[in-house]
mmCIF file of C-alpha atoms (C1' of nucleotides) in Angstrom:
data_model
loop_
_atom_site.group_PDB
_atom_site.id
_atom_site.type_symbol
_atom_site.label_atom_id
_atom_site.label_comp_id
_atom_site.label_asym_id
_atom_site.label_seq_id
_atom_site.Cartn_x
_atom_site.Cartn_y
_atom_site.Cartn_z
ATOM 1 C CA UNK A 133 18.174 -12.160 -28.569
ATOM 2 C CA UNK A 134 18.006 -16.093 -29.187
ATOM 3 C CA UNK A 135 14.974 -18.195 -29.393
ATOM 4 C CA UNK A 136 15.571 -19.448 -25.828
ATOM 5 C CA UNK A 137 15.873 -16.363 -24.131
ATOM 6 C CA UNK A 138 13.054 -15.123 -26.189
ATOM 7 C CA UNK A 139 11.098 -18.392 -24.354
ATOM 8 C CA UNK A 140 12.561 -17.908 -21.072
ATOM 9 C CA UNK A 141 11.088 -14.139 -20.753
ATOM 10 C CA UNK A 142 7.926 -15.114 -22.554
ATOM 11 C CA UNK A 143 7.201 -18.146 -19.983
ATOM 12 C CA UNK A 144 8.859 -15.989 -17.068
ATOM 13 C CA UNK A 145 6.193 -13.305 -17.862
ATOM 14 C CA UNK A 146 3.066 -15.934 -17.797
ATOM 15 C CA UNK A 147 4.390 -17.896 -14.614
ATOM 16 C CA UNK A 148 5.266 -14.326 -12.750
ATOM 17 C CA UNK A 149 1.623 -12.803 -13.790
ATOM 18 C CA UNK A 150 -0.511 -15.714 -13.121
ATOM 19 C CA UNK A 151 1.407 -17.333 -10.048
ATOM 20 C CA UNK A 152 3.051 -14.380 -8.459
ATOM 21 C CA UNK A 153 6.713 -13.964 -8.287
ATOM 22 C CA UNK A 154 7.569 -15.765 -5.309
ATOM 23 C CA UNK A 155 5.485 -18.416 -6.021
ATOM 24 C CA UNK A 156 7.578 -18.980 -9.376
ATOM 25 C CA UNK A 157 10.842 -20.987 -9.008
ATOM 26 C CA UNK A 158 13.873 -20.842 -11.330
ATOM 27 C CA UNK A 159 13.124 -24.686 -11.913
ATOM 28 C CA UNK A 160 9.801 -23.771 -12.910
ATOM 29 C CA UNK A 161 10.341 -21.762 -15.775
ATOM 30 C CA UNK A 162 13.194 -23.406 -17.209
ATOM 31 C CA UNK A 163 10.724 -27.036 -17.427
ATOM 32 C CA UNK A 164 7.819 -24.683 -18.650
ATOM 33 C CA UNK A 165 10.169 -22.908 -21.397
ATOM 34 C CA UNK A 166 12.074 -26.117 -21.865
ATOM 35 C CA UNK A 167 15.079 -24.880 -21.571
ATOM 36 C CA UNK A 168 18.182 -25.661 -18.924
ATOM 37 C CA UNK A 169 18.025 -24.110 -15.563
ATOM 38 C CA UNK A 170 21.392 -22.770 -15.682
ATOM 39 C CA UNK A 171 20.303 -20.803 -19.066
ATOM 40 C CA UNK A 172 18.226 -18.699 -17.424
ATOM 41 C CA UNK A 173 21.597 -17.527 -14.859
ATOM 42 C CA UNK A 174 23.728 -17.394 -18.083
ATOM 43 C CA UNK A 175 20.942 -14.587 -19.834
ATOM 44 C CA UNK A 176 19.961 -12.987 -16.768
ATOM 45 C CA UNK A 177 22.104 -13.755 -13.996
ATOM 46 C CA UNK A 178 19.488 -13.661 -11.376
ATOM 47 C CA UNK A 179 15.989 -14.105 -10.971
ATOM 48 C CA UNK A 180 15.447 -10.590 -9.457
ATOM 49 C CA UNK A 181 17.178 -9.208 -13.256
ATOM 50 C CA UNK A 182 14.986 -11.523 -14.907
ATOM 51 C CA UNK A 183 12.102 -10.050 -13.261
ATOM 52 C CA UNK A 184 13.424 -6.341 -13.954
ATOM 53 C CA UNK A 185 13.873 -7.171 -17.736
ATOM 54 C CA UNK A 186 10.362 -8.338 -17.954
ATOM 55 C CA UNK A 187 9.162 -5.122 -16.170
ATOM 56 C CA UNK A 188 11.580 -3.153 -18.607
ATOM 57 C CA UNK A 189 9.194 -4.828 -21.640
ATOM 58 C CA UNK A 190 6.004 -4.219 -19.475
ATOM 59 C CA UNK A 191 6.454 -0.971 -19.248
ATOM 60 C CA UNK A 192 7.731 -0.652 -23.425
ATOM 61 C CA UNK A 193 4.267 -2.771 -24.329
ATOM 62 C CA UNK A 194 2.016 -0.715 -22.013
ATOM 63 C CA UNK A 195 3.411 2.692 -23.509
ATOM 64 C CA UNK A 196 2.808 1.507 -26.963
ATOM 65 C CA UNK A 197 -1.323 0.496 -25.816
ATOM 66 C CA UNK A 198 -1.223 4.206 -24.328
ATOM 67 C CA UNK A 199 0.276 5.680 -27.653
ATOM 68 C CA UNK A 200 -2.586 6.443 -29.905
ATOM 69 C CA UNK A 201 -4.398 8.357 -26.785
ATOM 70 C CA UNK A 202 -1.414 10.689 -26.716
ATOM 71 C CA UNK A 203 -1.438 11.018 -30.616
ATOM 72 C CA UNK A 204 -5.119 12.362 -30.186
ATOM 73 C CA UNK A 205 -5.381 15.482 -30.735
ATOM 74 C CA UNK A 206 -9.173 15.906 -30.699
ATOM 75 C CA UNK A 207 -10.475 16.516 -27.101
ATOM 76 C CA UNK A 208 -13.563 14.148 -27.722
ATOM 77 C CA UNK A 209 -11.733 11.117 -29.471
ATOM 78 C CA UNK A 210 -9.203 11.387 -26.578
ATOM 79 C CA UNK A 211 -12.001 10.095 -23.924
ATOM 80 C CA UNK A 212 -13.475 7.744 -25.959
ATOM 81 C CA UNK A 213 -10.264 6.242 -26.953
ATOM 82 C CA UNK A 214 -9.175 6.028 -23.463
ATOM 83 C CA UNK A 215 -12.548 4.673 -22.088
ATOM 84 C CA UNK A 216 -12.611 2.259 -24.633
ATOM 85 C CA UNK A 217 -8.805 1.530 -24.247
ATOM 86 C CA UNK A 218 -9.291 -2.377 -21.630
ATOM 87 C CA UNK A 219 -11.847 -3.422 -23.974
ATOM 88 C CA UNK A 220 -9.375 -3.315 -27.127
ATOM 89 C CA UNK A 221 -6.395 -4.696 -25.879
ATOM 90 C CA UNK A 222 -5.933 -7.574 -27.204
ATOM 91 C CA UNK A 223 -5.713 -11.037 -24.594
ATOM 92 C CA UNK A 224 -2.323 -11.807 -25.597
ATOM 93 C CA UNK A 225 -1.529 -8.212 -23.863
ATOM 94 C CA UNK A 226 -2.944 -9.454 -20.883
ATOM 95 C CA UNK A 227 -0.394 -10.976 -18.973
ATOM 96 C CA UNK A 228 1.400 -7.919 -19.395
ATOM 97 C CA UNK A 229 -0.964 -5.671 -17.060
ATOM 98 C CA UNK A 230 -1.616 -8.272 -15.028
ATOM 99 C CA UNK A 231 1.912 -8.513 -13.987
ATOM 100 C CA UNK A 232 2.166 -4.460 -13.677
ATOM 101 C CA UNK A 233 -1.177 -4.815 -11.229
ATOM 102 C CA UNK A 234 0.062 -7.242 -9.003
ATOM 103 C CA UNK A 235 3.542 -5.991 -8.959
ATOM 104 C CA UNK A 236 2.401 -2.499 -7.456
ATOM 105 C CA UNK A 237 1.858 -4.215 -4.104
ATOM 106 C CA UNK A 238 5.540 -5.468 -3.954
ATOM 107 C CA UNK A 239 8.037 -3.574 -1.344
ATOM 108 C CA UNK A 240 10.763 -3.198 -4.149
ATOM 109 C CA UNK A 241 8.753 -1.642 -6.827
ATOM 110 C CA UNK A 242 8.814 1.703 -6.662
ATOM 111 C CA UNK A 243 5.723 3.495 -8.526
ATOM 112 C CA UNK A 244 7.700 6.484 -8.981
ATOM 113 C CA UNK A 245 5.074 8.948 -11.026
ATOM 114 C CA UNK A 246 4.707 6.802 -14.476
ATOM 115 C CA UNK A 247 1.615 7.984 -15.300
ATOM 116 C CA UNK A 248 2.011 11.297 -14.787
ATOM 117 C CA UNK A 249 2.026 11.531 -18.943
ATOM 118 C CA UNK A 250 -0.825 9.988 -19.392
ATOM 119 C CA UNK A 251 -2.368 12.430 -16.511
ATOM 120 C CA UNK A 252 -1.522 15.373 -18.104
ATOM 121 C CA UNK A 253 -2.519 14.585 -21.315
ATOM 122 C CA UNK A 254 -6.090 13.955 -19.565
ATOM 123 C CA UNK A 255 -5.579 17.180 -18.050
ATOM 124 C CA UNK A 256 -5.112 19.067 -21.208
ATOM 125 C CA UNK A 257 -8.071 17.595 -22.427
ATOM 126 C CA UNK A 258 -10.687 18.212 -19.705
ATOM 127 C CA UNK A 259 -9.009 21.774 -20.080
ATOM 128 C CA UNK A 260 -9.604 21.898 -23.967
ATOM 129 C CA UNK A 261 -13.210 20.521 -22.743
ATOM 130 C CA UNK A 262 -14.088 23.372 -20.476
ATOM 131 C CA UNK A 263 -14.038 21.123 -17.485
ATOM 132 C CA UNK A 264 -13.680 23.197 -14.334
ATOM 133 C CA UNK A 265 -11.183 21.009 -12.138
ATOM 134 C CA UNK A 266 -9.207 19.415 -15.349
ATOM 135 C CA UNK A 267 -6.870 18.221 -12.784
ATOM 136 C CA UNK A 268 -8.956 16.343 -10.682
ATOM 137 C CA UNK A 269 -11.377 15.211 -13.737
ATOM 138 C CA UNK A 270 -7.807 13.804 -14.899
ATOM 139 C CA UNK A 271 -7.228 11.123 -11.897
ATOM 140 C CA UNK A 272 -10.725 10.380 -11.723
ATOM 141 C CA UNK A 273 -10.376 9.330 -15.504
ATOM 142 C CA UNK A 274 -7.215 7.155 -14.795
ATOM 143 C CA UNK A 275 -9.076 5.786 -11.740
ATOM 144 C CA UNK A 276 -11.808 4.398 -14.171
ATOM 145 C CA UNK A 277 -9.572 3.176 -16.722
ATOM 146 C CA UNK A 278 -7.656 1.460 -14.145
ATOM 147 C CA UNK A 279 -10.568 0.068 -12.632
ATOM 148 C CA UNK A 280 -12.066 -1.333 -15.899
ATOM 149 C CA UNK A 281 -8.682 -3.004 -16.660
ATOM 150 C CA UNK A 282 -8.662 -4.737 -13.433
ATOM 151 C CA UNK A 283 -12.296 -5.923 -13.400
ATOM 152 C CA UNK A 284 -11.799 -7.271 -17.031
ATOM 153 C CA UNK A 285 -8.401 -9.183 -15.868
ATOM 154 C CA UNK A 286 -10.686 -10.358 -12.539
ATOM 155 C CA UNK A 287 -13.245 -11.596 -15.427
ATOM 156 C CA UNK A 288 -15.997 -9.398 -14.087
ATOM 157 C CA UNK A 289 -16.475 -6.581 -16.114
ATOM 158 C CA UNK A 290 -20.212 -5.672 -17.529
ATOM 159 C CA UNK A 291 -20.196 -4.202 -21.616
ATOM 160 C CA UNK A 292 -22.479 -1.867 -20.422
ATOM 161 C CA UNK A 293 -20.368 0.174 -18.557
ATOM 162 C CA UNK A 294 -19.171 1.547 -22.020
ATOM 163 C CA UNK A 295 -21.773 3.457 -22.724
ATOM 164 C CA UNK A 296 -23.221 4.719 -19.263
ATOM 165 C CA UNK A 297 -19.504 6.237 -19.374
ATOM 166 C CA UNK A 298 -19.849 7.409 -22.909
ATOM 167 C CA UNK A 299 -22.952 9.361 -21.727
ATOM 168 C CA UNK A 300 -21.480 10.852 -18.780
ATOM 169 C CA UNK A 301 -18.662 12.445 -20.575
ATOM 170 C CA UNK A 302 -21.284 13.325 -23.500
ATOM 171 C CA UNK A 303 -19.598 11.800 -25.745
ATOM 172 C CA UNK B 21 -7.876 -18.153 21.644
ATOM 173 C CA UNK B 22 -4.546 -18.031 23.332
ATOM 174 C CA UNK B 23 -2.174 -14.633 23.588
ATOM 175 C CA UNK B 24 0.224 -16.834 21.002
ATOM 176 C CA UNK B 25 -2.264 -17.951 18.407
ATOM 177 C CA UNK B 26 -3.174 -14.510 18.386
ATOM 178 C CA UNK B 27 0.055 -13.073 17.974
ATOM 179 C CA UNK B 28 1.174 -15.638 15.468
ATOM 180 C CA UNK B 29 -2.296 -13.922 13.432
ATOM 181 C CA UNK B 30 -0.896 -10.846 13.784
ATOM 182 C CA UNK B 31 2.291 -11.071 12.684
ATOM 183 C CA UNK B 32 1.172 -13.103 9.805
ATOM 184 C CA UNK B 33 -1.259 -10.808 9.065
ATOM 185 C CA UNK B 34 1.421 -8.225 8.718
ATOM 186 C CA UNK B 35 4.030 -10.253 7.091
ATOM 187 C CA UNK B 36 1.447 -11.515 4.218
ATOM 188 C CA UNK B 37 0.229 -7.857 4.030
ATOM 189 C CA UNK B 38 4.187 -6.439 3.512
ATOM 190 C CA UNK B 39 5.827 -9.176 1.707
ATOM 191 C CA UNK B 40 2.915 -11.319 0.450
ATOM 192 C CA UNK B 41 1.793 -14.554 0.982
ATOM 193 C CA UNK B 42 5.058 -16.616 -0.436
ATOM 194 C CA UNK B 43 6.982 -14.569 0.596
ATOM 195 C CA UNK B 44 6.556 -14.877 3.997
ATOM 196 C CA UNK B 45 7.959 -18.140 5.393
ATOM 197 C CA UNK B 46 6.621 -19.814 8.560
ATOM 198 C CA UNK B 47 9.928 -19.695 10.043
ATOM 199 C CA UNK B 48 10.320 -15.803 9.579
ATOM 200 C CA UNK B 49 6.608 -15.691 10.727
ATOM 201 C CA UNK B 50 7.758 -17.506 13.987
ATOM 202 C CA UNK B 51 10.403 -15.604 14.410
ATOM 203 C CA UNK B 52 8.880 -12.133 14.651
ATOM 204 C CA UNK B 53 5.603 -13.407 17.097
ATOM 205 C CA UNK B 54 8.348 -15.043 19.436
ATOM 206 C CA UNK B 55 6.556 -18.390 18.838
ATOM 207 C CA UNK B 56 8.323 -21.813 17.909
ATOM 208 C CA UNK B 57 7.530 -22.618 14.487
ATOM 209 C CA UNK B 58 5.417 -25.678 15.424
ATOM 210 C CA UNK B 59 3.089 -24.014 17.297
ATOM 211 C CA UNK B 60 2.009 -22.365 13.761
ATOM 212 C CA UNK B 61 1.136 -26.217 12.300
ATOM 213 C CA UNK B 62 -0.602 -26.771 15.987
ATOM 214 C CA UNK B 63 -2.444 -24.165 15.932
ATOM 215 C CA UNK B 64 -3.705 -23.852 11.737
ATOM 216 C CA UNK B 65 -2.575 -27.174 10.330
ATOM 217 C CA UNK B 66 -0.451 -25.369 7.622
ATOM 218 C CA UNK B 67 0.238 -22.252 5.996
ATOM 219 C CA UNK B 68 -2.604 -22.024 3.713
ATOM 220 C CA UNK B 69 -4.928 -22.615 6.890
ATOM 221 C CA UNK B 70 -3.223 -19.570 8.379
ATOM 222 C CA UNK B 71 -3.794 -17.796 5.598
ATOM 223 C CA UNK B 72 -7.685 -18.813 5.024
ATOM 224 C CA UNK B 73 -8.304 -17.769 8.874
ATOM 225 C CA UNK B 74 -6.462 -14.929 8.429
ATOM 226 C CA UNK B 75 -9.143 -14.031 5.451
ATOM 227 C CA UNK B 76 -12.556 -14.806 7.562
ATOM 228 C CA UNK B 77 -10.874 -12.228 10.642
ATOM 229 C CA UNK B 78 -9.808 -9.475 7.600
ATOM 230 C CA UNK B 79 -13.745 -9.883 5.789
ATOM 231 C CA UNK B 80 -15.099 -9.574 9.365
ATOM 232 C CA UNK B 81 -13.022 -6.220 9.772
ATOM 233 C CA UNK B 82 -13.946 -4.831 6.641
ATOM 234 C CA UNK B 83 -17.606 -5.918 6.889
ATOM 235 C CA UNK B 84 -17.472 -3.785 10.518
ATOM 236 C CA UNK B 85 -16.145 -0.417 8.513
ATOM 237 C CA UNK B 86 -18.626 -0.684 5.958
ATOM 238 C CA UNK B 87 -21.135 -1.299 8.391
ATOM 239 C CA UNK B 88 -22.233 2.973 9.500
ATOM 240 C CA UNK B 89 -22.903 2.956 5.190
ATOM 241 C CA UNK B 90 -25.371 0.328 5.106
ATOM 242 C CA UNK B 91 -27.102 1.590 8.173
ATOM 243 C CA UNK B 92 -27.368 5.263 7.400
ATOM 244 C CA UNK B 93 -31.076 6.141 5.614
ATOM 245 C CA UNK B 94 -30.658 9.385 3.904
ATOM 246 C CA UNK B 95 -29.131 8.923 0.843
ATOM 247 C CA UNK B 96 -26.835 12.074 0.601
ATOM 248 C CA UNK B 97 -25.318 10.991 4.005
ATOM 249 C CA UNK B 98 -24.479 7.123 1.969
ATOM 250 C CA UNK B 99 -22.513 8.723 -0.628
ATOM 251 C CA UNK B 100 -20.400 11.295 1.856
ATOM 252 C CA UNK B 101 -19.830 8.386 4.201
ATOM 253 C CA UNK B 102 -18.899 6.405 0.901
ATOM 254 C CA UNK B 103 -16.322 8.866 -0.335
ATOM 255 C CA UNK B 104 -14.787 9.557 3.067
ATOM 256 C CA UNK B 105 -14.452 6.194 4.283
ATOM 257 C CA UNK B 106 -10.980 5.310 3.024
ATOM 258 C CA UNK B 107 -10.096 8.055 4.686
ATOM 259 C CA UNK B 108 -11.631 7.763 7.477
ATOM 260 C CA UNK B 109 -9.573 4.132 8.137
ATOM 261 C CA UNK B 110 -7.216 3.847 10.845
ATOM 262 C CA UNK B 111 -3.949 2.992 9.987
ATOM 263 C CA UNK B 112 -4.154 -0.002 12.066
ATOM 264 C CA UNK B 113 -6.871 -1.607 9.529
ATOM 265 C CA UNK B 114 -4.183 -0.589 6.873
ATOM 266 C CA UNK B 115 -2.902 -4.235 6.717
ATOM 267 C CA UNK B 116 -6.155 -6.100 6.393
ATOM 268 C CA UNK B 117 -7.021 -3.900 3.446
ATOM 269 C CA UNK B 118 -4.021 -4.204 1.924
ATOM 270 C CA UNK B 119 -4.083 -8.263 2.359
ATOM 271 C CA UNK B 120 -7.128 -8.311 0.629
ATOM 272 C CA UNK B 121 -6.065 -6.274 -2.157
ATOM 273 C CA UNK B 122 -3.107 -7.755 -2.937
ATOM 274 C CA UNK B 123 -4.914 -11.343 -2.669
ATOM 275 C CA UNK B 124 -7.102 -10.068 -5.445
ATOM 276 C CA UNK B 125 -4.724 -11.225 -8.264
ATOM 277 C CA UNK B 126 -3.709 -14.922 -6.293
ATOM 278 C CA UNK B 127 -5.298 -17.802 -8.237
ATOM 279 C CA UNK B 128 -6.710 -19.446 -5.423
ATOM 280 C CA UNK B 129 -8.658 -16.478 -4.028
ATOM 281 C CA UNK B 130 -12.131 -16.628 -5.470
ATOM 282 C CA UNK B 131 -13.857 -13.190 -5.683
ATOM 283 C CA UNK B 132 -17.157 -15.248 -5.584
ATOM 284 C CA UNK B 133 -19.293 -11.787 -5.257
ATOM 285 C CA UNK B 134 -18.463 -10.236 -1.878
ATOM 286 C CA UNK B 135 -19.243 -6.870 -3.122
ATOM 287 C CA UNK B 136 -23.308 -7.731 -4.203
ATOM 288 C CA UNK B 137 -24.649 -6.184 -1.079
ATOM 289 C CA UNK B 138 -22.474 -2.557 -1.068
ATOM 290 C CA UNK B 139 -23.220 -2.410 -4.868
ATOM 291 C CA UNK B 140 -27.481 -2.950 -3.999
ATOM 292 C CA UNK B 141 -26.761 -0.421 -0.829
ATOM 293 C CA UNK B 142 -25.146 2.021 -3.404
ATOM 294 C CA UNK B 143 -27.751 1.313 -6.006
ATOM 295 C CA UNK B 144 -30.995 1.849 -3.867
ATOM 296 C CA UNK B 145 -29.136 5.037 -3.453
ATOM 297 C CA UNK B 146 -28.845 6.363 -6.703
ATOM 298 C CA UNK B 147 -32.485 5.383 -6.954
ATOM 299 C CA UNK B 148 -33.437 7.623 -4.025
ATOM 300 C CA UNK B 149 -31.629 10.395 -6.032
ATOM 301 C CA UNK B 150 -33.207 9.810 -8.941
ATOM 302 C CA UNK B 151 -30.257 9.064 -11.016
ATOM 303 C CA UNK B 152 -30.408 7.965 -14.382
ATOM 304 C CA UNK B 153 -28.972 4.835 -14.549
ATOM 305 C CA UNK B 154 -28.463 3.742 -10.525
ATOM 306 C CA UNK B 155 -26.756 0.285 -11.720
ATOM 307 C CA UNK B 156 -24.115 1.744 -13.028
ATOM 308 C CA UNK B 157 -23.792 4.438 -10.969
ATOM 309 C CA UNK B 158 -23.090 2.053 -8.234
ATOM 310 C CA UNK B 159 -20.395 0.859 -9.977
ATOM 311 C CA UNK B 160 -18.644 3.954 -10.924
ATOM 312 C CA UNK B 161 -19.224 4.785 -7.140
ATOM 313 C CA UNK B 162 -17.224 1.460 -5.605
ATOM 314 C CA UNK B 163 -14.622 2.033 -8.654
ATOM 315 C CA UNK B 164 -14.140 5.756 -7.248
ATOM 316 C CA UNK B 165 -13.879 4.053 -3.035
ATOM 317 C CA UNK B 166 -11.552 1.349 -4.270
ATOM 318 C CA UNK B 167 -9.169 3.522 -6.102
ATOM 319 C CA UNK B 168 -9.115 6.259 -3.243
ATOM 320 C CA UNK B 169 -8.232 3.402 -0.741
ATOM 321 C CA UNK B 170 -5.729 2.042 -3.185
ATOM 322 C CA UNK B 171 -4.318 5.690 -3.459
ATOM 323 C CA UNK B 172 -4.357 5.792 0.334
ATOM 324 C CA UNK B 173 -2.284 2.421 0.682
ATOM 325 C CA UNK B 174 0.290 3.173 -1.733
ATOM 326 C CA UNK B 175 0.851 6.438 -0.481
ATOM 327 C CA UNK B 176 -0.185 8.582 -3.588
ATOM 328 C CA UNK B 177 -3.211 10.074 -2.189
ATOM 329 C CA UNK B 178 -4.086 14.226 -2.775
ATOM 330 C CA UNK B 179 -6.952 15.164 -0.374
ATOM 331 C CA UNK B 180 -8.504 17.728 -2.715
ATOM 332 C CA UNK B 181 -10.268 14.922 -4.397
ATOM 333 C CA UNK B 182 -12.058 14.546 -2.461
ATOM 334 C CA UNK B 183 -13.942 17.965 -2.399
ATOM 335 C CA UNK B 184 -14.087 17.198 -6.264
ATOM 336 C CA UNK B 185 -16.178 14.588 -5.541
ATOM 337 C CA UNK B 186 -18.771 15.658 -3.096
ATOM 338 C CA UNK B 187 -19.043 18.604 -6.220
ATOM 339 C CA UNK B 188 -19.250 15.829 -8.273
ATOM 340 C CA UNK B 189 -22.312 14.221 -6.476
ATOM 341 C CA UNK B 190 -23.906 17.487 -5.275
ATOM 342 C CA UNK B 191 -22.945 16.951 -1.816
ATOM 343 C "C1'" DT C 74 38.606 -26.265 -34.575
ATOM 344 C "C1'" DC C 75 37.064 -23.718 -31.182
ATOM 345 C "C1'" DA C 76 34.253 -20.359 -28.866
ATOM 346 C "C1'" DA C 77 29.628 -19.639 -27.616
ATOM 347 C "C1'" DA C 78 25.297 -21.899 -26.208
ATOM 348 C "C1'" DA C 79 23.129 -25.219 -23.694
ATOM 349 C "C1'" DA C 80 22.633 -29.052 -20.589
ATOM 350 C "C1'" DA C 81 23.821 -31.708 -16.626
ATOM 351 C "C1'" DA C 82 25.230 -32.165 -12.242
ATOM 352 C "C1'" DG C 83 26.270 -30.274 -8.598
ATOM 353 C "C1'" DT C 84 26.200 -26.576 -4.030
ATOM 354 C "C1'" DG C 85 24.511 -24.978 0.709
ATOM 355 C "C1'" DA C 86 20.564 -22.693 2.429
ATOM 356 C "C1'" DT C 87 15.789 -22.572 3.187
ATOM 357 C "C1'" DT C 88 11.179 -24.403 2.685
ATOM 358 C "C1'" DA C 89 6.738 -26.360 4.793
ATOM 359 C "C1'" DC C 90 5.883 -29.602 7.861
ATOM 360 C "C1'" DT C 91 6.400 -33.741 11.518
ATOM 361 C "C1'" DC C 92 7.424 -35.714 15.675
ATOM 362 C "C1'" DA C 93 8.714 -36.874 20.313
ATOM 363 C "C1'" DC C 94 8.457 -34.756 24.239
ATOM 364 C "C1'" DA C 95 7.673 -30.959 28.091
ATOM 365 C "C1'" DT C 96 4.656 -27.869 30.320
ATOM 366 C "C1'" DT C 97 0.370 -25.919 31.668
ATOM 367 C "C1'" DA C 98 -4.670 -25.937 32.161
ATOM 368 C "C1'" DT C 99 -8.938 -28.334 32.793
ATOM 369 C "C1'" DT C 100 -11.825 -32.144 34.122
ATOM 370 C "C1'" DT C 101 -12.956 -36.105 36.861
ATOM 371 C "C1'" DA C 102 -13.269 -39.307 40.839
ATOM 372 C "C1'" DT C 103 -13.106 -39.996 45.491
ATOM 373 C "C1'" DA D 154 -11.121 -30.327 48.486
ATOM 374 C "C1'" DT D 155 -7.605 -32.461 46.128
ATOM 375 C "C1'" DA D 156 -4.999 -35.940 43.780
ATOM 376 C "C1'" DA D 157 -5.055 -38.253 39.521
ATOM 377 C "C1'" DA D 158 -6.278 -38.371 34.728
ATOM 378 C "C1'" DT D 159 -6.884 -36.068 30.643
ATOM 379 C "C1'" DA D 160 -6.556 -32.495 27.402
ATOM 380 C "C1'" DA D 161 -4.592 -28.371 25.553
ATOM 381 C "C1'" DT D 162 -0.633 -25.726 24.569
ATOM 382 C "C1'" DG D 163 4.042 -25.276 23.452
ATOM 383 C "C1'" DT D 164 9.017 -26.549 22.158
ATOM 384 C "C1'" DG D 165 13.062 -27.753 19.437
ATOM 385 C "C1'" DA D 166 15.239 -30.943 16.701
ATOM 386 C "C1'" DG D 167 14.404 -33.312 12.890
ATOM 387 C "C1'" DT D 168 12.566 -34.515 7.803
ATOM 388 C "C1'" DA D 169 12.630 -34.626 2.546
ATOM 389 C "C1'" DA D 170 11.908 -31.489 -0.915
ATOM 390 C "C1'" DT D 171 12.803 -27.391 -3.074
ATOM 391 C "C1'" DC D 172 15.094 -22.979 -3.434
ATOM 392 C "C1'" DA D 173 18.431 -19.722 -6.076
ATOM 393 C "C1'" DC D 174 22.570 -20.211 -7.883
ATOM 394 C "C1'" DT D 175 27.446 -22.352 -9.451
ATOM 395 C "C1'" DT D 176 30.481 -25.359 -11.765
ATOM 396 C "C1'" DT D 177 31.498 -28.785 -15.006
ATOM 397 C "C1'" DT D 178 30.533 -31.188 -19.074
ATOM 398 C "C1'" DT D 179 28.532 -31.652 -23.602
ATOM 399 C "C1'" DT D 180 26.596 -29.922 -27.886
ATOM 400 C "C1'" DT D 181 26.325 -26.807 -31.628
ATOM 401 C "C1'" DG D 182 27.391 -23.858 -35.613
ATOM 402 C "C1'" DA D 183 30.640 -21.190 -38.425
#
DNA sequence: TCAAAAAAAGTGATTACTCACATTATTTAT
DNA sequence: ATAAATAATGTGAGTAATCACTTTTTTTGA
């Protein structure tokens, strides 16, 4: 991977999450990543490719955020690592779920079950928990954490959601 | 209003809802409402004026579905209407909610607080119940409607939540 | 020296939008 | 009442700019 490609997918990534994908021409990136047009054809040649590489990285980055959760083992540290989980990514990350959000809405992308890990790890730990309905206690989990992400990337998340949750799980 | 003006609404309606606001060029919108593309810049000036119009008619319509929450009085019969409202949509609302959704994440679209009155309805509530902490409650609560009717849009919705819930909230 | 990397200079198609003009609906004056 | 005047609605051909993408030329590094 060369420095310019490196720059094209970087800039690609920030145009596509904060602008939308449509709204991002080829011209665009190239002047934001100072690089030719025609490079970005060369590495990628399409826009639609560059778009799937990015998604291919998306989806590396936001496995590696979910990683420690799975590495849990304790029942307990597994909720509070996963309610805590928006509030310690880091804002470079950002762009990153932002792109993943807005992308869900698209025709083309096709949500086909990736987080059905990360719901039944949740499962196995509402079951390890006692929980009666680990199954549904599992999506309503992933609903929250998804819902915190979004209102901290819509800048209007409250801290003190943390701990109201923390309570409600007993934690 | 004229039978074209409001079928060059509709269609954009539909359009921005499927393929998103870039996406969706005037000429494609004239196109499908049988209009000449003129009539659009007529009519709204330009796209984004489409677009902004388009927003006052979908708040209107989802003002109107919330409405039967904020009138009902006993709070039990709030949070079952709540829970079962996404599902109680018809599919011809579908697009508006999915518009506003997906307009979430454009820059331009300021979230300037349209959700204050639901989240006091929601609150008083909780109070009524004598929950804990109503505040956040009423947050968790329009988390848990949001994510149903995003489940509901993109077609990954299981019904048995929603028994889970009315367990949930003693219902 | 020469192949790969990058830039520059193109391509036709499509974009949002304008404009001159035609048609239809509404108001006004007699 | 009705013809004339005015306004509202609608069309289709045009615009320059931009779109994704291609081809040709130049630069770079081993």
């Amino acid at each position: 991977m060369t420095i310019k490609k490196e720059q094209i997918l970087e800039t690609a990534l920030h145009l596509f999450a904060k602008e939308g994908y449509s709204a991002t021409s080829t011209s665009k990136i190239a002047k934001a990543a100072g690089v030719s047009e025609g490079l970005i054809f060369r590495h990628f040649g399409n826009k639609k490719n560059l778009l799937k590489e990015l998604m291919i990285q998306t989806q590396e980055t936001i496995n590696h955020l979910f990683l420690p959760i799975f590495e849990e083992t304790d029942p307990k540290e597994v909720l509070i690592k996963t309610i805590t989980l928006p509030l310690r990514i880091d804002k470079e990350y950002y762009d990153y779920w932002r792109l993943q959000y807005k992308l869900r809405w698209e025709p083309e992308y096709t949500n086909n079950n990736k987080f059905v890990p990360i719901l039944n790890k949740f499962e196995e730990t509402f079951t390890a928990l006692n929980y009666k309905e680990p199954k549904q206690e599992a999506i309503l989990l992933n609903q929250i954490v998804n819902s915190i992400a979004i209102d901290i990337l819509l800048d209007r998340f409250n801290e003190d959601y943390i701990p109201f949750l923390k309570k409600k799980y007993k934690l």
